[in-house]
Amino acid sequence: MALEHAILVSLSERPGTGYEIGQQFSRSIGYFWSATHQQIYRTLKKLHSDGLVSFESVAQDGRPDKKVYTLSQAGRDMLAEWVNSPTPLPPLRSDLGVKLRAADLGDLPTVMAELRAHRDEAAAMLEVYRGWVEQYYPDPDALSGRKLNQYLVLRGGVRMSEQTVDWCDEVLDRFQRELERSAAVAAPQH
Amino acid sequence: MALEHAILVSLSERPGTGYEIGQQFSRSIGYFWSATHQQIYRTLKKLHSDGLVSFESVAQDGRPDKKVYTLSQAGRDMLAEWVNSPTPLPPLRSDLGVKLRAADLGDLPTVMAELRAHRDEAAAMLEVYRGWVEQYYPDPDALSGRKLNQYLVLRGGVRMSEQTVDWCDEVLDRFQRELERSAAVAAPQH
DNA sequence: GGTTTCATGTAACTAGTTACATGATTTA
DNA sequence: TAAATCATGTAACTAGTTACATGAAACC
């Protein structure tokens, strides 16, 4: 139930509405989590009924009231306990990996085109993350505390994207050689 | 619904029981997927009712009958179509990342100890994957077809584990410096 | 004599996704 | 005037986890 924790972490930094938490999740790698707004509203409701957060309704003109949530002491205690607890290795799961294994059931040029698109998406994310590092953490050695933590999480995202791009490139290289090999067999030049 | 696909991929290589599929998922990185047996049995039932697989009950002495599932032509067609389709980048999700961001709510030495344990788990997986490469793919350049695909998936697992280990090391290094810094403040030597 | 392997299942739960709904405000 | 932003919600669904259940065989 890391969504609960991700929301609590967000609120531990500043109080906010469900909408704002959703924005943060989708806009930054910083929370290393993603969720739809429905999931967030539902979870906030549960966190409230569990006494981990409280909220204050704020009236607005022309817009629905917003509920500004704040972490309670119980929520803070719970978070601290969770932070000190072990994090098991997540089970391995990758759509791309599953698909790759069966790649020869498809059409190689098509598979390669889709792989290239996947690679490019990952490369675009990587550029975004690198831009954030430059913009928000220009002097990483000087960081400490919360800011350091946020930087290190971002570093994890950079590493992951790099890994994805490199893996796709490795696969594409090998598939390219396969293509050339089969072309050579189909139309030998000597 | 990549579990469906993962099961179909497994059956495309050889017919098998739900139990065997579960073994494969948990024993090898090859399918890049994990699932509990309950999930697998349930999904096989659905795949059967969708006409993507068929099964034959095999009586055994002293054991419950086993159902040996086989991919149907419809299943094979469906898989081929899926293999040719795009794979979107999965949403970023990491318990460790969420936790790291809130690391200063916990106790630094405790957090570091848990991080070290996480790192060691990932390093152990990495050794397992590397062992498989050596054992089953000693000459990667010579591979082609299904065998090549399987190798490339395994390479993805190696890369991911490496990334996890390296990230943990980077975080641990920085946290170590934080520890030393705070120790220096608490007990200055000059 | 206790654990692991083989082999399947039901039931209840938690987590996550997709579709639909409302409605004012700001920006292009 | 069309799209995006702000702000929340219900409902129905799919996916994944955990607990409980059975029972023989093989291994240590």
mmCIF file of N, CA and C in Angstrom, chain A residues 61-142:
data_model
loop_
_atom_site.group_PDB
_atom_site.id
_atom_site.type_symbol
_atom_site.label_atom_id
_atom_site.label_comp_id
_atom_site.label_asym_id
_atom_site.label_seq_id
_atom_site.Cartn_x
_atom_site.Cartn_y
_atom_site.Cartn_z
ATOM 1 N N ASP A 61 -14.753 30.907 -4.784
ATOM 2 C CA ASP A 61 -15.820 31.459 -5.614
ATOM 3 C C ASP A 61 -15.776 30.832 -7.002
ATOM 4 N N GLY A 62 -16.942 30.324 -7.382
ATOM 5 C CA GLY A 62 -17.067 29.764 -8.723
ATOM 6 C C GLY A 62 -16.481 28.373 -8.874
ATOM 7 N N ARG A 63 -15.929 27.827 -7.816
ATOM 8 C CA ARG A 63 -15.349 26.475 -7.882
ATOM 9 C C ARG A 63 -15.828 25.676 -6.699
ATOM 10 N N PRO A 64 -15.796 24.358 -6.846
ATOM 11 C CA PRO A 64 -16.176 23.551 -5.675
ATOM 12 C C PRO A 64 -15.213 23.809 -4.523
ATOM 13 N N ASP A 65 -15.726 23.653 -3.305
ATOM 14 C CA ASP A 65 -14.854 23.751 -2.136
ATOM 15 C C ASP A 65 -13.662 22.846 -2.330
ATOM 16 N N LYS A 66 -12.536 23.275 -1.803
ATOM 17 C CA LYS A 66 -11.425 22.324 -1.816
ATOM 18 C C LYS A 66 -11.120 21.891 -0.395
ATOM 19 N N LYS A 67 -10.644 20.655 -0.287
ATOM 20 C CA LYS A 67 -10.296 20.115 1.017
ATOM 21 C C LYS A 67 -8.786 20.093 1.135
ATOM 22 N N VAL A 68 -8.286 20.931 2.028
ATOM 23 C CA VAL A 68 -6.838 20.974 2.211
ATOM 24 C C VAL A 68 -6.466 20.001 3.324
ATOM 25 N N TYR A 69 -5.745 18.965 2.941
ATOM 26 C CA TYR A 69 -5.373 17.908 3.887
ATOM 27 C C TYR A 69 -4.051 18.221 4.572
ATOM 28 N N THR A 70 -3.990 17.829 5.838
ATOM 29 C CA THR A 70 -2.774 17.996 6.634
ATOM 30 C C THR A 70 -2.453 16.680 7.324
ATOM 31 N N LEU A 71 -1.171 16.380 7.435
ATOM 32 C CA LEU A 71 -0.721 15.175 8.128
ATOM 33 C C LEU A 71 -0.976 15.328 9.623
ATOM 34 N N SER A 72 -1.555 14.323 10.252
ATOM 35 C CA SER A 72 -1.749 14.368 11.705
ATOM 36 C C SER A 72 -0.509 13.786 12.393
ATOM 37 N N GLN A 73 -0.463 13.924 13.705
ATOM 38 C CA GLN A 73 0.680 13.362 14.426
ATOM 39 C C GLN A 73 0.730 11.847 14.245
ATOM 40 N N ALA A 74 -0.452 11.232 14.287
ATOM 41 C CA ALA A 74 -0.506 9.775 14.078
ATOM 42 C C ALA A 74 0.046 9.422 12.697
ATOM 43 N N GLY A 75 -0.267 10.250 11.714
ATOM 44 C CA GLY A 75 0.232 10.024 10.364
ATOM 45 C C GLY A 75 1.749 10.152 10.310
ATOM 46 N N ARG A 76 2.238 11.161 11.024
ATOM 47 C CA ARG A 76 3.682 11.374 11.045
ATOM 48 C C ARG A 76 4.397 10.200 11.709
ATOM 49 N N ASP A 77 3.828 9.716 12.805
ATOM 50 C CA ASP A 77 4.419 8.573 13.515
ATOM 51 C C ASP A 77 4.445 7.347 12.614
ATOM 52 N N MET A 78 3.338 7.146 11.931
ATOM 53 C CA MET A 78 3.195 5.989 11.066
ATOM 54 C C MET A 78 4.221 6.042 9.938
ATOM 55 N N LEU A 79 4.404 7.225 9.382
ATOM 56 C CA LEU A 79 5.381 7.405 8.301
ATOM 57 C C LEU A 79 6.791 7.093 8.793
ATOM 58 N N ALA A 80 7.123 7.603 9.978
ATOM 59 C CA ALA A 80 8.465 7.404 10.526
ATOM 60 C C ALA A 80 8.736 5.904 10.700
ATOM 61 N N GLU A 81 7.723 5.208 11.184
ATOM 62 C CA GLU A 81 7.857 3.769 11.387
ATOM 63 C C GLU A 81 8.087 3.066 10.052
ATOM 64 N N TRP A 82 7.320 3.493 9.067
ATOM 65 C CA TRP A 82 7.436 2.882 7.736
ATOM 66 C C TRP A 82 8.806 3.145 7.126
ATOM 67 N N VAL A 83 9.295 4.362 7.309
ATOM 68 C CA VAL A 83 10.600 4.717 6.743
ATOM 69 C C VAL A 83 11.693 3.824 7.328
ATOM 70 N N ASN A 84 11.567 3.476 8.590
ATOM 71 C CA ASN A 84 12.570 2.628 9.234
ATOM 72 C C ASN A 84 12.417 1.149 8.920
ATOM 73 N N SER A 85 11.371 0.783 8.212
ATOM 74 C CA SER A 85 11.109 -0.645 7.959
ATOM 75 C C SER A 85 11.778 -1.103 6.664
ATOM 76 N N PRO A 86 11.998 -2.411 6.524
ATOM 77 C CA PRO A 86 12.662 -2.921 5.316
ATOM 78 C C PRO A 86 11.787 -2.729 4.076
ATOM 79 N N THR A 87 12.436 -2.592 2.930
ATOM 80 C CA THR A 87 11.736 -2.516 1.646
ATOM 81 C C THR A 87 12.112 -3.747 0.835
ATOM 82 N N PRO A 88 11.205 -4.712 0.692
ATOM 83 C CA PRO A 88 11.546 -5.913 -0.080
ATOM 84 C C PRO A 88 11.759 -5.569 -1.550
ATOM 85 N N LEU A 89 12.576 -6.344 -2.220
ATOM 86 C CA LEU A 89 12.744 -6.189 -3.670
ATOM 87 C C LEU A 89 11.402 -6.414 -4.331
ATOM 88 N N PRO A 90 10.971 -5.499 -5.178
ATOM 89 C CA PRO A 90 9.682 -5.709 -5.848
ATOM 90 C C PRO A 90 9.793 -6.863 -6.841
ATOM 91 N N PRO A 91 8.711 -7.614 -7.030
ATOM 92 C CA PRO A 91 8.738 -8.671 -8.039
ATOM 93 C C PRO A 91 8.971 -8.055 -9.408
ATOM 94 N N LEU A 92 9.733 -8.757 -10.199
ATOM 95 C CA LEU A 92 10.102 -8.303 -11.532
ATOM 96 C C LEU A 92 8.886 -8.326 -12.448
ATOM 97 N N ARG A 93 8.658 -7.238 -13.143
ATOM 98 C CA ARG A 93 7.499 -7.190 -14.029
ATOM 99 C C ARG A 93 7.743 -6.213 -15.162
ATOM 100 N N SER A 94 7.687 -6.697 -16.375
ATOM 101 C CA SER A 94 7.913 -5.816 -17.509
ATOM 102 C C SER A 94 7.180 -6.321 -18.738
ATOM 103 N N ASP A 95 6.227 -5.544 -19.183
ATOM 104 C CA ASP A 95 5.505 -5.875 -20.409
ATOM 105 C C ASP A 95 6.470 -6.074 -21.570
ATOM 106 N N LEU A 96 7.444 -5.168 -21.629
ATOM 107 C CA LEU A 96 8.385 -5.220 -22.746
ATOM 108 C C LEU A 96 9.176 -6.520 -22.718
ATOM 109 N N GLY A 97 9.558 -6.942 -21.520
ATOM 110 C CA GLY A 97 10.300 -8.190 -21.386
ATOM 111 C C GLY A 97 9.491 -9.383 -21.864
ATOM 112 N N VAL A 98 8.249 -9.436 -21.450
ATOM 113 C CA VAL A 98 7.372 -10.536 -21.872
ATOM 114 C C VAL A 98 7.250 -10.542 -23.397
ATOM 115 N N LYS A 99 7.047 -9.359 -23.928
ATOM 116 C CA LYS A 99 6.828 -9.242 -25.369
ATOM 117 C C LYS A 99 8.069 -9.640 -26.158
ATOM 118 N N LEU A 100 9.200 -9.181 -25.658
ATOM 119 C CA LEU A 100 10.478 -9.475 -26.317
ATOM 120 C C LEU A 100 10.693 -10.975 -26.445
ATOM 121 N N ARG A 101 10.339 -11.662 -25.403
ATOM 122 C CA ARG A 101 10.568 -13.110 -25.389
ATOM 123 C C ARG A 101 9.839 -13.801 -26.534
ATOM 124 N N ALA A 102 8.704 -13.210 -26.917
ATOM 125 C CA ALA A 102 7.905 -13.820 -27.985
ATOM 126 C C ALA A 102 8.067 -13.062 -29.293
ATOM 127 N N ALA A 103 9.128 -12.276 -29.394
ATOM 128 C CA ALA A 103 9.277 -11.373 -30.540
ATOM 129 C C ALA A 103 9.179 -12.079 -31.881
ATOM 130 N N ASP A 104 9.610 -13.332 -31.948
ATOM 131 C CA ASP A 104 9.630 -14.010 -33.244
ATOM 132 C C ASP A 104 8.243 -14.450 -33.704
ATOM 133 N N LEU A 105 7.243 -14.255 -32.861
ATOM 134 C CA LEU A 105 5.870 -14.516 -33.324
ATOM 135 C C LEU A 105 5.344 -13.340 -34.135
ATOM 136 N N GLY A 106 5.985 -12.195 -33.968
ATOM 137 C CA GLY A 106 5.549 -11.001 -34.698
ATOM 138 C C GLY A 106 6.413 -10.773 -35.923
ATOM 139 N N ASP A 107 6.316 -9.570 -36.420
ATOM 140 C CA ASP A 107 7.043 -9.196 -37.623
ATOM 141 C C ASP A 107 8.257 -8.363 -37.188
ATOM 142 N N LEU A 108 9.464 -8.820 -37.513
ATOM 143 C CA LEU A 108 10.662 -8.192 -36.952
ATOM 144 C C LEU A 108 10.759 -6.680 -37.211
ATOM 145 N N PRO A 109 10.559 -6.217 -38.450
ATOM 146 C CA PRO A 109 10.624 -4.753 -38.659
ATOM 147 C C PRO A 109 9.583 -3.995 -37.832
ATOM 148 N N THR A 110 8.397 -4.559 -37.702
ATOM 149 C CA THR A 110 7.358 -3.913 -36.880
ATOM 150 C C THR A 110 7.774 -3.868 -35.418
ATOM 151 N N VAL A 111 8.250 -4.992 -34.917
ATOM 152 C CA VAL A 111 8.693 -5.055 -33.531
ATOM 153 C C VAL A 111 9.801 -4.034 -33.286
ATOM 154 N N MET A 112 10.706 -3.924 -34.250
ATOM 155 C CA MET A 112 11.814 -2.977 -34.090
ATOM 156 C C MET A 112 11.314 -1.532 -34.099
ATOM 157 N N ALA A 113 10.342 -1.255 -34.926
ATOM 158 C CA ALA A 113 9.793 0.110 -34.968
ATOM 159 C C ALA A 113 9.150 0.461 -33.629
ATOM 160 N N GLU A 114 8.430 -0.485 -33.057
ATOM 161 C CA GLU A 114 7.783 -0.228 -31.764
ATOM 162 C C GLU A 114 8.828 -0.090 -30.665
ATOM 163 N N LEU A 115 9.872 -0.883 -30.782
ATOM 164 C CA LEU A 115 10.960 -0.792 -29.802
ATOM 165 C C LEU A 115 11.624 0.580 -29.869
ATOM 166 N N ARG A 116 11.815 1.060 -31.089
ATOM 167 C CA ARG A 116 12.426 2.372 -31.262
ATOM 168 C C ARG A 116 11.546 3.459 -30.637
ATOM 169 N N ALA A 117 10.236 3.320 -30.811
ATOM 170 C CA ALA A 117 9.310 4.292 -30.222
ATOM 171 C C ALA A 117 9.403 4.249 -28.694
ATOM 172 N N HIS A 118 9.482 3.044 -28.154
ATOM 173 C CA HIS A 118 9.606 2.867 -26.707
ATOM 174 C C HIS A 118 10.907 3.508 -26.206
ATOM 175 N N ARG A 119 11.976 3.231 -26.936
ATOM 176 C CA ARG A 119 13.274 3.802 -26.601
ATOM 177 C C ARG A 119 13.200 5.325 -26.583
ATOM 178 N N ASP A 120 12.536 5.890 -27.607
ATOM 179 C CA ASP A 120 12.473 7.344 -27.717
ATOM 180 C C ASP A 120 11.661 7.959 -26.583
ATOM 181 N N GLU A 121 10.598 7.277 -26.186
ATOM 182 C CA GLU A 121 9.819 7.757 -25.034
ATOM 183 C C GLU A 121 10.688 7.798 -23.783
ATOM 184 N N ALA A 122 11.438 6.715 -23.567
ATOM 185 C CA ALA A 122 12.309 6.648 -22.384
ATOM 186 C C ALA A 122 13.383 7.729 -22.462
ATOM 187 N N ALA A 123 13.921 7.943 -23.670
ATOM 188 C CA ALA A 123 14.961 8.957 -23.837
ATOM 189 C C ALA A 123 14.405 10.348 -23.549
ATOM 190 N N ALA A 124 13.149 10.582 -23.933
ATOM 191 C CA ALA A 124 12.523 11.879 -23.675
ATOM 192 C C ALA A 124 12.350 12.093 -22.167
ATOM 193 N N MET A 125 11.918 11.055 -21.460
ATOM 194 C CA MET A 125 11.801 11.159 -20.004
ATOM 195 C C MET A 125 13.160 11.448 -19.385
ATOM 196 N N LEU A 126 14.157 10.747 -19.890
ATOM 197 C CA LEU A 126 15.525 10.934 -19.383
ATOM 198 C C LEU A 126 15.954 12.390 -19.517
ATOM 199 N N GLU A 127 15.641 12.983 -20.664
ATOM 200 C CA GLU A 127 16.013 14.384 -20.870
ATOM 201 C C GLU A 127 15.301 15.289 -19.871
ATOM 202 N N VAL A 128 14.030 14.989 -19.620
ATOM 203 C CA VAL A 128 13.271 15.763 -18.635
ATOM 204 C C VAL A 128 13.934 15.667 -17.257
ATOM 205 N N TYR A 129 14.257 14.449 -16.865
ATOM 206 C CA TYR A 129 14.862 14.248 -15.543
ATOM 207 C C TYR A 129 16.212 14.960 -15.447
ATOM 208 N N ARG A 130 17.005 14.844 -16.520
ATOM 209 C CA ARG A 130 18.312 15.508 -16.516
ATOM 210 C C ARG A 130 18.156 17.017 -16.433
ATOM 211 N N GLY A 131 17.125 17.518 -17.101
ATOM 212 C CA GLY A 131 16.858 18.953 -17.032
ATOM 213 C C GLY A 131 16.537 19.379 -15.609
ATOM 214 N N TRP A 132 15.780 18.550 -14.885
ATOM 215 C CA TRP A 132 15.444 18.878 -13.504
ATOM 216 C C TRP A 132 16.688 18.887 -12.631
ATOM 217 N N VAL A 133 17.562 17.925 -12.871
ATOM 218 C CA VAL A 133 18.809 17.887 -12.094
ATOM 219 C C VAL A 133 19.558 19.206 -12.296
ATOM 220 N N GLU A 134 19.723 19.593 -13.545
ATOM 221 C CA GLU A 134 20.450 20.823 -13.847
ATOM 222 C C GLU A 134 19.798 22.040 -13.215
ATOM 223 N N GLN A 135 18.439 22.053 -13.322
ATOM 224 C CA GLN A 135 17.714 23.241 -12.916
ATOM 225 C C GLN A 135 17.604 23.361 -11.391
ATOM 226 N N TYR A 136 17.296 22.232 -10.741
ATOM 227 C CA TYR A 136 16.995 22.307 -9.309
ATOM 228 C C TYR A 136 18.149 21.862 -8.411
ATOM 229 N N TYR A 137 19.082 21.098 -8.980
ATOM 230 C CA TYR A 137 20.191 20.591 -8.161
ATOM 231 C C TYR A 137 21.513 20.812 -8.875
ATOM 232 N N PRO A 138 21.840 22.086 -9.170
ATOM 233 C CA PRO A 138 23.050 22.359 -9.951
ATOM 234 C C PRO A 138 24.330 21.993 -9.188
ATOM 235 N N ASP A 139 24.266 21.977 -7.875
ATOM 236 C CA ASP A 139 25.460 21.646 -7.094
ATOM 237 C C ASP A 139 25.143 20.493 -6.135
ATOM 238 N N PRO A 140 25.078 19.260 -6.660
ATOM 239 C CA PRO A 140 24.619 18.117 -5.870
ATOM 240 C C PRO A 140 25.467 17.862 -4.633
ATOM 241 N N ASP A 141 26.757 18.172 -4.692
ATOM 242 C CA ASP A 141 27.630 17.881 -3.559
ATOM 243 C C ASP A 141 27.276 18.696 -2.327
ATOM 244 N N ALA A 142 26.617 19.835 -2.561
ATOM 245 C CA ALA A 142 26.327 20.727 -1.440
ATOM 246 C C ALA A 142 24.998 20.385 -0.747
#
